[in-house]
Amino acid sequence: MRALYLKDGNLQYLTDYPRPERRAGSSLIKVTVAGICSTDLEIVRGYAGFQGIPGHEFVGIVQESDDDSLVGRRVVGGINIGCGTCRVCLSDGPEHCPERTVLGIINHDGAFAEFLTLADENLIPVPEKIADETAVFTEPLAAALRILDQVRIRPTESIAVVGPGRLGMLIGQVLRLGGSQVTMLGRRSESLALPFSLGLDSGLVAEAKDDSYDIVVEATGNEAGLANSLRLLRPQGILILKSTFAGTANVDLSKIVVSEIRVFGSRCGPFEPALRLLAEDKVEVESMIEGRYPLADGLAAFTHAARIGVRKILLRM
Amino acid sequence: MRALYLKDGNLQYLTDYPRPERRAGSSLIKVTVAGICSTDLEIVRGYAGFQGIPGHEFVGIVQESDDDSLVGRRVVGGINIGCGTCRVCLSDGPEHCPERTVLGIINHDGAFAEFLTLADENLIPVPEKIADETAVFTEPLAAALRILDQVRIRPTESIAVVGPGRLGMLIGQVLRLGGSQVTMLGRRSESLALPFSLGLDSGLVAEAKDDSYDIVVEATGNEAGLANSLRLLRPQGILILKSTFAGTANVDLSKIVVSEIRVFGSRCGPFEPALRLLAEDKVEVESMIEGRYPLADGLAAFTHAARIGVRKILLRM
């Protein structure tokens, strides 16, 4: 089959990659659309030491499955596959299973290919009214919703999202659903056009005041963004780390201790609520699509996605 | 009066420092005993840019006050003095008031002197049965109790305290009161003698397993201790930052995000519960005293306190 294949930091387009073999309890899925996110860019740069087919945001059609009710269904899918038997899997789910594989990230070929396999229990049918190019946002929208799984956010609290990018825009839209005042903060004025077009308050992060927000979501994944996020937080405020950081970074621990900041690492989230929001048009994703590429042009798509300020790049299989 | 005075990184013993002037709403207190903590050592090294008399752990006798009921009473005192009128003061108390002074730390002469002044509302009488050398531990014990103000700790959770030092030993004792399994982890086997003598489990931090604790309290204040603390935490575990970090440090943000670690900066705590625990002998402090110095030998006391592995050093006025 056709696939983007990563080995030793080298991403290639292959036409003869073996079609994945479906194991019992897994389905074979024909990928329709897949999205490129910042984690994919980090993975291609060497993060997580992944080798294989990257890609974890997808929508596709089930081709083969032990579960007849799934065959022919359009699905999205949770990306963490746990062992299913350990204490973590049984109590919390697969997201933190120490033996887990992760679609396109850890020991599991991903979605930048004609076909992928995924555990049946990870698959969620997509309601008909949701278009493919909307459904492909389910995974990152679920990640945005994860914040609400972790932290209580009062409607009276002031929230800043630092980094008005692909993920940041989903986070901003989700957090304002509860009535909170959400401000999208970027480094460049051009990056504020999209938040403005969606009716979200926005501003330059350099102009935002110290100690002025109750909750700050760090969605840049870089050290400067993190430093600004900490700076903006009021004492006892909450910092959500929502971006993939490759390795270590310098952090102002003095502020965290003296101002008793609470920091929450935040990763994968629940798919069902994300699909509900998409079905109800509560979150706008169409204007976030910046480019569409056929899989054969996948390398060009990655180059495009890596440019500063670029929104979502989709691959069509 | 006699005092230890810090200016431009130089700590001096003075005999002719002016006695502090009591303002309306403040009391003049004759200090009986004061304790040297790691924050004092950092302050002398330049942390917080403090100039004046350091010292914030004390017990003393009220000499003068507008409040007659306080005069002659033996007291300890909260170290944060807020403006009393801002939103933070009115809703949360003085600990995070942006205009606050802090005894011996921010714009307020402290306890390493014959006399100090402190706002009346910060003073708490000490029950008779608590000796001076026990009462002087009220402030750090309150800081340890602050953890329970911030985080729910289930009795079934496994807890590690990294850094079996002055503050770490109070934290370990407090956290095991709820029935939790608490392990004190140190870098050197000699540092484990005190935890052992108090019946606390202990071990070498280098030998502690990755991802093995539900909650880790970082009580070393150094980067290596922090790295170990993160390493020990299970996914979705809680890291409490309890030590003063002077400035920035390198932090493994990848672990925080991927394992969804929660980090809580933690500072000052409630005095009344600390006094109750001391009055009920629920926390052992006597064996934590390593040396007693008259104020005139304060510089030697600081040198002693700065040695590796040294426990509490007290100053007697």
XYZ file of C-alpha atoms in Angstrom:
634
model
C 0.000 0.000 0.000
C 0.986 3.656 -0.186
C 2.330 5.167 3.039
C 4.572 7.811 4.590
C 7.340 5.935 6.354
C 9.732 7.326 8.957
C 13.094 5.737 9.600
C 16.205 7.280 11.195
C 14.735 10.770 10.939
C 13.984 10.335 7.241
C 10.362 10.541 6.086
C 9.675 8.826 2.756
C 6.699 8.196 0.536
C 6.478 4.484 -0.272
C 4.098 2.732 -2.650
C 4.947 -0.836 -1.659
C 4.597 -0.825 2.108
C 2.916 -4.062 3.312
C -0.727 -3.645 4.251
C -1.033 -4.043 8.056
C -2.285 -7.405 9.273
C -5.376 -7.317 11.373
C -5.148 -9.219 14.645
C -8.104 -10.720 16.521
C -9.965 -7.869 18.232
C -8.651 -5.316 15.768
C -10.219 -3.849 12.664
C -8.652 -3.007 9.322
C -9.558 0.558 8.402
C -9.240 2.308 5.058
C -8.117 5.831 5.917
C -10.098 8.628 4.252
C -8.524 11.781 5.695
C -5.701 12.313 8.179
C -4.419 15.481 9.866
C -0.864 16.591 10.583
C -0.315 17.972 14.085
C 2.666 19.424 15.917
C 3.394 16.096 17.570
C 3.849 14.586 14.099
C 6.343 17.321 13.298
C 8.214 16.568 16.536
C 8.149 12.846 15.751
C 9.720 13.428 12.360
C 12.390 15.482 14.156
C 13.147 12.481 16.355
C 10.833 12.886 19.349
C 9.874 9.550 20.957
C 12.299 7.694 18.654
C 9.448 6.458 16.489
C 10.028 4.343 13.392
C 7.177 3.405 11.079
C 4.128 5.180 9.708
C 3.280 8.325 11.707
C -0.186 9.902 11.944
C -2.858 9.631 14.632
C -5.623 12.032 13.544
C -7.829 10.198 11.059
C -11.246 9.245 9.851
C -11.769 6.096 7.814
C -14.012 3.184 6.883
C -13.808 -0.219 8.558
C -12.951 -2.837 5.930
C -12.540 -5.947 8.033
C -13.419 -6.689 11.631
C -14.413 -9.547 13.940
C -17.267 -7.255 14.907
C -19.750 -7.365 12.002
C -21.507 -4.244 13.235
C -18.342 -2.261 12.553
C -17.734 -3.361 8.979
C -18.516 -0.557 6.541
C -18.838 2.020 9.321
C -17.100 5.361 9.184
C -15.007 5.679 12.337
C -12.529 7.728 14.300
C -10.413 6.069 16.946
C -8.683 6.498 20.308
C -4.960 6.333 19.762
C -3.806 4.533 22.936
C -3.890 0.742 22.930
C -3.309 -0.665 26.420
C -2.515 -4.189 27.523
C -6.044 -4.385 28.894
C -5.045 -6.378 31.963
C -2.874 -4.150 34.175
C -4.102 -2.044 37.079
C -3.759 1.157 35.039
C -5.820 -0.187 32.125
C -8.500 -1.536 34.428
C -8.801 1.580 36.571
C -7.900 4.494 34.300
C -7.985 3.193 30.753
C -5.221 2.638 28.207
C -3.808 6.186 28.092
C -1.183 5.527 30.758
C -0.684 1.769 30.422
C 3.083 1.219 30.709
C 2.873 -1.401 27.937
C 0.720 0.699 25.641
C 1.256 1.264 21.974
C 0.088 4.554 20.495
C -1.113 4.947 16.922
C 1.641 6.571 14.899
C 3.620 7.461 18.041
C 4.731 4.357 19.958
C 5.234 0.962 18.299
C 2.092 1.130 16.168
C 1.915 2.131 12.522
C -0.307 5.151 12.085
C -2.673 6.937 9.759
C -0.515 8.420 6.994
C -1.212 5.395 4.815
C -4.005 3.768 2.849
C -4.813 1.398 5.712
C -4.335 1.130 9.449
C -5.393 -1.367 12.082
C -6.789 -0.409 15.445
C -8.325 -2.228 18.421
C -12.104 -2.545 18.017
C -12.753 -0.986 21.420
C -10.931 2.160 20.302
C -13.256 2.739 17.346
C -16.139 5.173 17.483
C -18.643 5.507 14.622
C -18.992 9.033 13.253
C -22.528 10.462 12.964
C -23.506 10.964 9.332
C -23.938 14.710 9.594
C -20.248 15.197 10.398
C -18.150 15.584 7.255
C -14.824 13.761 6.944
C -12.870 16.993 7.125
C -14.656 17.830 10.369
C -14.411 14.344 11.868
C -10.643 14.359 11.426
C -10.543 17.022 14.174
C -12.045 14.623 16.713
C -8.701 13.563 18.186
C -7.252 17.063 18.789
C -10.638 18.318 19.987
C -10.738 15.440 22.462
C -7.277 16.513 23.639
C -8.641 20.024 24.201
C -11.582 18.581 26.146
C -9.156 16.661 28.347
C -8.554 19.940 30.183
C -12.139 19.868 31.459
C -11.564 16.305 32.651
C -8.691 17.498 34.784
C -9.503 20.973 36.040
C -12.664 22.644 37.209
C -13.026 25.891 35.331
C -15.417 28.420 36.753
C -17.283 30.616 34.268
C -16.011 33.682 36.122
C -12.369 32.833 35.627
C -10.132 34.583 33.120
C -8.310 32.248 30.767
C -5.423 32.825 28.390
C -4.366 30.390 25.700
C -0.753 31.080 24.743
C -0.269 29.923 21.163
C -3.205 30.550 18.790
C -2.227 27.600 16.578
C -3.896 24.381 15.485
C -4.439 23.024 18.972
C -4.713 26.374 20.718
C -7.718 27.384 18.627
C -9.585 24.212 19.575
C -8.730 24.796 23.235
C -9.928 28.388 23.121
C -13.208 27.381 21.526
C -13.791 24.592 24.052
C -12.987 26.662 27.117
C -15.297 29.504 26.181
C -18.243 27.111 25.906
C -18.534 27.322 29.699
C -18.948 31.079 29.587
C -15.391 31.952 30.572
C -13.526 34.943 29.191
C -10.885 33.415 26.924
C -8.034 35.388 25.356
C -5.829 33.929 22.649
C -2.279 35.267 22.938
C 0.251 35.106 20.116
C 3.718 36.401 19.365
C 2.879 37.953 16.008
C -0.107 40.087 15.102
C -0.717 37.942 11.980
C -1.400 34.967 14.251
C -4.365 36.820 15.748
C -6.423 36.931 12.565
C -7.904 33.480 13.060
C -8.958 34.017 16.696
C -10.471 37.339 15.617
C -12.417 35.678 12.799
C -13.864 33.202 15.293
C -14.891 35.952 17.682
C -12.288 35.107 20.275
C -10.502 37.877 22.141
C -6.846 38.009 21.290
C -3.682 39.954 21.947
C 0.093 39.961 21.777
C 1.603 37.882 24.530
C 4.374 40.437 25.126
C 1.736 43.031 25.989
C -0.188 40.825 28.414
C 0.186 41.788 32.064
C 1.965 39.786 34.746
C -0.202 37.911 37.239
C -3.388 38.704 35.360
C -4.993 35.358 34.460
C -6.591 32.666 36.600
C -5.810 29.905 34.114
C -3.232 29.806 31.326
C -3.011 27.066 28.724
C 0.465 26.670 27.226
C -0.035 25.591 23.615
C 3.226 26.630 21.985
C 5.536 23.827 23.104
C 8.479 26.185 23.351
C 10.404 27.629 26.281
C 9.472 31.257 25.590
C 5.783 30.364 25.495
C 6.129 28.538 28.770
C 7.957 31.441 30.424
C 5.221 33.820 29.303
C 2.501 31.457 30.476
C 3.965 31.365 33.971
C 4.450 35.104 33.999
C 0.786 35.750 33.204
C -0.594 33.628 36.017
C -1.977 35.125 39.173
C -0.896 33.563 42.491
C -2.515 30.145 42.941
C -3.367 30.136 39.251
C -3.414 27.060 37.051
C -1.023 26.318 34.196
C -2.096 23.659 31.711
C 0.753 22.194 29.674
C -1.007 21.076 26.527
C 1.849 20.923 24.038
C 4.359 18.236 23.348
C 7.687 19.329 24.788
C 10.592 17.381 23.375
C 12.735 16.881 26.475
C 13.643 19.383 29.148
C 13.179 23.129 29.370
C 14.162 25.871 31.751
C 11.316 26.715 34.095
C 10.908 29.502 36.657
C 10.386 27.248 39.653
C 10.584 30.189 42.019
C 7.296 31.536 40.628
C 5.671 28.103 40.854
C 6.614 27.740 44.525
C 6.238 31.310 45.785
C 2.961 31.914 43.943
C 1.800 28.331 44.555
C 1.035 27.759 40.881
C -0.625 24.463 39.974
C 0.672 22.820 36.793
C -1.254 20.123 34.943
C 0.276 18.069 32.171
C -2.508 17.245 29.739
C -2.595 14.804 26.844
C -5.316 12.637 25.277
C -9.011 13.184 25.842
C -12.457 11.697 25.386
C -13.758 11.185 21.836
C -17.515 10.981 22.466
C -17.872 14.542 23.816
C -15.708 15.783 20.933
C -18.029 14.140 18.402
C -21.049 15.636 20.153
C -19.574 19.127 19.915
C -18.723 18.626 16.249
C -22.193 17.269 15.493
C -23.747 20.299 17.184
C -21.465 22.774 15.369
C -20.282 24.092 18.729
C -16.697 24.177 17.547
C -15.645 25.655 14.220
C -12.967 23.684 12.418
C -13.483 24.382 8.713
C -11.706 27.733 8.798
C -8.772 26.048 10.477
C -7.953 23.969 7.398
C -5.118 25.567 5.473
C -4.219 22.913 2.946
C -5.167 19.529 1.509
C -2.637 17.186 -0.063
C -2.901 13.742 -1.601
C -0.862 11.144 0.279
C 1.598 11.029 -2.632
C 2.471 14.652 -1.810
C 2.855 13.885 1.886
C 6.398 15.235 2.135
C 5.271 18.581 0.712
C 2.391 18.519 3.172
C 4.841 18.106 6.074
C 6.973 20.966 4.797
C 3.873 23.139 4.604
C 2.692 22.133 8.093
C 6.080 23.024 9.606
C 5.895 26.658 8.491
C 5.305 29.218 11.222
C 1.672 30.107 11.741
C 0.282 27.410 9.473
C -3.043 25.922 10.445
C -4.259 22.374 9.820
C -2.863 20.451 6.856
C -4.884 17.426 5.795
C -3.838 14.370 3.837
C -6.420 12.721 1.570
C -5.740 9.082 0.823
C 19.613 46.106 69.952
C 21.630 43.067 68.891
C 20.795 41.658 65.463
C 22.091 39.770 62.448
C 22.002 42.184 59.551
C 22.248 41.324 55.858
C 23.412 43.866 53.312
C 24.845 43.256 49.830
C 25.260 39.547 50.515
C 27.159 40.236 53.737
C 25.700 38.983 57.019
C 26.959 40.833 60.099
C 26.365 40.710 63.813
C 25.498 44.200 65.064
C 24.996 45.348 68.633
C 23.648 48.802 67.887
C 20.825 48.160 65.418
C 17.812 50.389 66.144
C 14.974 48.616 67.922
C 12.053 48.340 65.465
C 9.257 50.858 65.929
C 5.854 49.432 66.562
C 3.105 50.801 64.329
C -0.586 50.897 65.237
C -1.994 47.398 64.883
C 1.421 45.815 65.374
C 3.060 44.377 68.464
C 6.627 44.584 69.666
C 7.907 41.115 70.450
C 11.005 40.073 72.352
C 12.336 37.064 70.478
C 13.170 34.042 72.634
C 14.260 31.436 70.088
C 14.551 31.549 66.287
C 15.313 28.815 63.769
C 17.493 28.894 60.644
C 15.914 27.293 57.590
C 17.075 26.705 54.021
C 15.264 29.794 52.807
C 17.424 31.858 55.198
C 20.521 30.286 53.676
C 19.237 31.160 50.173
C 18.452 34.709 51.302
C 21.988 35.194 52.569
C 23.180 33.924 49.157
C 21.116 36.668 47.499
C 17.716 35.078 46.908
C 14.872 37.630 46.880
C 17.375 40.487 47.124
C 16.584 40.966 50.799
C 18.349 43.572 52.907
C 17.781 43.791 56.632
C 17.379 41.301 59.462
C 16.529 37.810 58.169
C 14.688 35.145 60.150
C 11.045 34.076 60.114
C 10.830 31.066 62.439
C 10.491 32.368 65.970
C 8.808 32.272 69.323
C 8.774 35.311 71.585
C 6.978 37.380 74.208
C 4.789 40.354 73.353
C 6.249 43.469 75.003
C 3.999 46.188 73.656
C 0.723 46.078 71.782
C -2.469 48.034 71.219
C -4.199 44.798 72.176
C -3.851 44.481 75.964
C -4.763 40.808 75.849
C -1.570 40.131 73.889
C 0.898 41.882 76.188
C 3.026 39.363 78.060
C 1.796 36.460 75.930
C 4.164 33.981 74.377
C 3.454 33.939 70.640
C 4.407 32.606 67.262
C 3.393 34.496 64.149
C 2.350 34.198 60.511
C 5.056 35.704 58.353
C 2.994 37.314 55.557
C 1.647 40.809 56.149
C -0.860 41.812 53.464
C -2.317 45.204 52.631
C -5.592 43.983 54.094
C -7.723 45.728 51.495
C -7.080 44.078 48.116
C -9.136 41.297 46.575
C -6.426 38.735 47.348
C -6.215 39.690 51.016
C -9.979 39.699 51.413
C -10.582 36.401 49.650
C -7.445 34.322 50.245
C -5.512 36.006 53.030
C -2.187 37.829 53.031
C 0.049 35.032 51.643
C -0.344 36.161 48.037
C -1.071 39.877 48.444
C 0.963 41.638 45.751
C 1.809 44.389 48.256
C 2.726 42.029 51.076
C 5.790 42.205 53.231
C 7.174 38.969 54.621
C 8.975 38.698 57.935
C 12.692 38.414 57.272
C 12.126 37.823 53.543
C 10.456 40.814 51.848
C 10.755 44.386 53.178
C 10.254 43.462 56.831
C 12.985 42.967 59.409
C 12.891 39.476 60.816
C 13.574 37.341 63.836
C 17.364 37.105 64.125
C 17.373 39.988 66.588
C 16.364 40.829 70.123
C 13.084 42.345 68.987
C 10.741 42.219 66.033
C 7.389 43.801 65.233
C 4.508 41.954 63.646
C 0.864 42.693 62.826
C -1.395 41.734 65.738
C -3.605 39.589 63.539
C -0.588 37.457 62.652
C 0.144 36.550 66.275
C -0.983 33.277 67.808
C -0.511 32.524 71.510
C 1.402 29.342 72.243
C -0.166 26.843 74.674
C 1.863 26.553 77.877
C 2.685 22.912 77.441
C 4.663 23.587 74.260
C 8.318 24.400 75.009
C 10.033 27.275 73.221
C 12.277 24.909 71.288
C 9.194 23.063 70.072
C 7.120 26.165 69.334
C 9.851 27.499 67.074
C 8.961 24.678 64.661
C 5.417 26.010 64.213
C 6.199 27.927 61.024
C 7.909 25.091 59.104
C 5.352 22.596 60.398
C 2.591 24.884 59.109
C 4.390 24.907 55.744
C 4.330 21.099 55.770
C 0.612 21.156 56.601
C 0.003 23.449 53.656
C 0.245 20.344 51.451
C -2.956 19.009 53.015
C -4.633 22.339 52.292
C -3.825 21.919 48.625
C -4.027 18.229 47.786
C -6.305 15.441 48.876
C -4.112 12.567 50.008
C -5.769 9.184 50.270
C -4.498 6.873 53.008
C -3.909 4.178 50.386
C -1.519 6.296 48.367
C 2.235 5.783 48.361
C 4.213 8.914 49.117
C 7.903 9.711 48.759
C 9.593 12.721 50.296
C 12.802 13.456 48.399
C 15.185 15.206 50.787
C 15.133 13.965 54.405
C 16.270 17.323 55.733
C 14.851 19.922 58.111
C 11.638 20.488 56.200
C 11.416 17.027 54.661
C 11.265 15.361 58.069
C 8.326 17.541 59.122
C 6.556 16.781 55.849
C 7.098 13.044 56.235
C 5.744 13.099 59.757
C 2.691 15.117 58.763
C 1.802 13.023 55.735
C 1.948 9.734 57.580
C -0.579 10.995 60.138
C -3.303 10.157 57.608
C -2.206 6.529 57.431
C -0.292 6.806 54.160
C 2.875 4.862 53.444
C 5.607 7.512 53.468
C 9.180 6.874 52.339
C 11.959 9.372 52.958
C 14.504 9.315 50.138
C 18.005 10.709 50.461
C 21.181 10.821 48.421
C 23.470 9.562 51.178
C 22.928 6.681 53.559
C 23.928 8.921 56.501
C 20.926 11.122 55.788
C 18.610 8.189 56.482
C 19.537 7.830 60.154
C 17.046 10.457 61.302
C 14.061 9.067 59.354
C 14.968 5.622 60.695
C 15.080 6.907 64.276
C 11.597 8.352 63.837
C 10.246 5.097 62.460
C 9.852 6.420 58.921
C 10.672 4.176 55.983
C 13.640 5.428 54.060
C 15.895 4.605 51.136
C 18.427 5.920 48.677
C 16.800 7.968 45.970
C 19.055 6.461 43.282
C 17.646 3.030 44.102
C 13.992 4.072 44.004
C 12.065 2.795 41.004
C 10.687 4.860 38.148
C 6.931 5.504 38.109
C 6.461 3.959 41.543
C 4.891 6.637 43.750
C 1.463 8.276 43.724
C 2.729 11.468 45.343
C 6.259 12.848 45.590
C 7.250 15.841 47.687
C 10.371 17.607 46.425
C 12.161 18.959 49.496
C 15.737 19.350 48.284
C 15.478 22.580 46.309
C 18.009 21.356 43.762
C 17.724 20.255 40.138
C 18.852 16.678 40.754
C 16.255 16.245 43.481
C 13.603 17.594 41.169
C 14.633 15.284 38.313
C 14.455 12.311 40.658
C 11.104 13.399 42.028
C 9.607 13.480 38.540
C 11.191 10.175 37.647
C 9.593 8.433 40.644
C 6.056 9.532 39.879
C 3.496 7.219 38.355
C 1.379 8.553 35.466
C -1.127 11.108 36.755
C 0.854 11.345 39.972
C 1.281 14.513 42.022
C 4.508 16.429 42.519
C 4.624 18.894 45.407
C 7.340 21.521 45.125
C 8.003 22.399 48.737
C 11.491 23.873 48.579
C 12.641 27.330 47.731
C 14.186 27.256 44.272
C 16.352 30.261 43.546
C 15.400 31.001 39.954
C 15.009 28.606 37.049
C 15.852 24.941 36.652
C 15.788 22.398 33.882
C 12.654 20.301 34.065
C 11.601 17.204 32.119
C 8.425 18.678 30.662
C 7.936 15.690 28.413
C 7.243 13.508 31.458
C 4.869 16.110 32.914
C 2.821 16.249 29.697
C 2.939 12.617 28.554
C 2.312 11.205 32.032
C -0.083 14.034 32.902
C 1.742 14.835 36.131
C 0.163 17.447 38.379
C 2.615 19.882 40.005
C 1.732 21.993 43.037
C 3.938 24.811 44.259
C 3.537 24.987 48.018
C 4.610 27.641 50.497
C 3.202 28.929 53.785
C 0.623 27.080 55.826
C -1.792 27.350 58.735
C -0.369 27.897 62.238
C -3.281 26.708 64.390
C -3.219 23.094 63.167
C 0.576 23.090 63.556
C 0.259 24.186 67.183
C -2.383 21.509 67.802
C -0.077 18.795 66.462
C 2.819 20.087 68.563
C 0.638 20.281 71.684
C -0.485 16.682 71.126
C 3.077 15.434 70.482
C 1.998 14.122 67.105
C 5.137 15.443 65.456
C 8.611 14.913 66.891
C 10.882 17.924 66.635
C 13.331 17.621 69.531
C 15.571 15.094 67.773
C 15.720 17.430 64.793
C 17.648 20.088 66.725
C 21.332 19.846 65.941
C 22.735 22.972 67.492
C 21.952 26.004 69.651
C 23.851 29.277 69.388
C 23.559 32.599 71.154
C 22.681 35.435 68.779
C 26.212 36.796 69.177
C 27.469 33.617 67.477
C 24.922 33.897 64.694
C 27.483 33.841 61.904
C 28.892 30.553 63.202
C 25.308 29.271 63.431
C 24.757 30.068 59.748
C 27.998 28.327 58.784
C 26.880 25.289 60.750
C 23.381 25.320 59.213
C 24.832 25.428 55.686
C 26.742 22.158 56.093
C 25.344 19.186 54.180
C 22.967 17.046 56.176
C 22.686 19.404 59.130
C 19.363 19.511 60.905
C 17.806 22.470 62.697
C 20.076 25.152 64.127
C 18.470 27.447 66.704
C 19.432 30.912 67.822
C 18.752 31.905 71.422
C 18.462 35.590 72.012
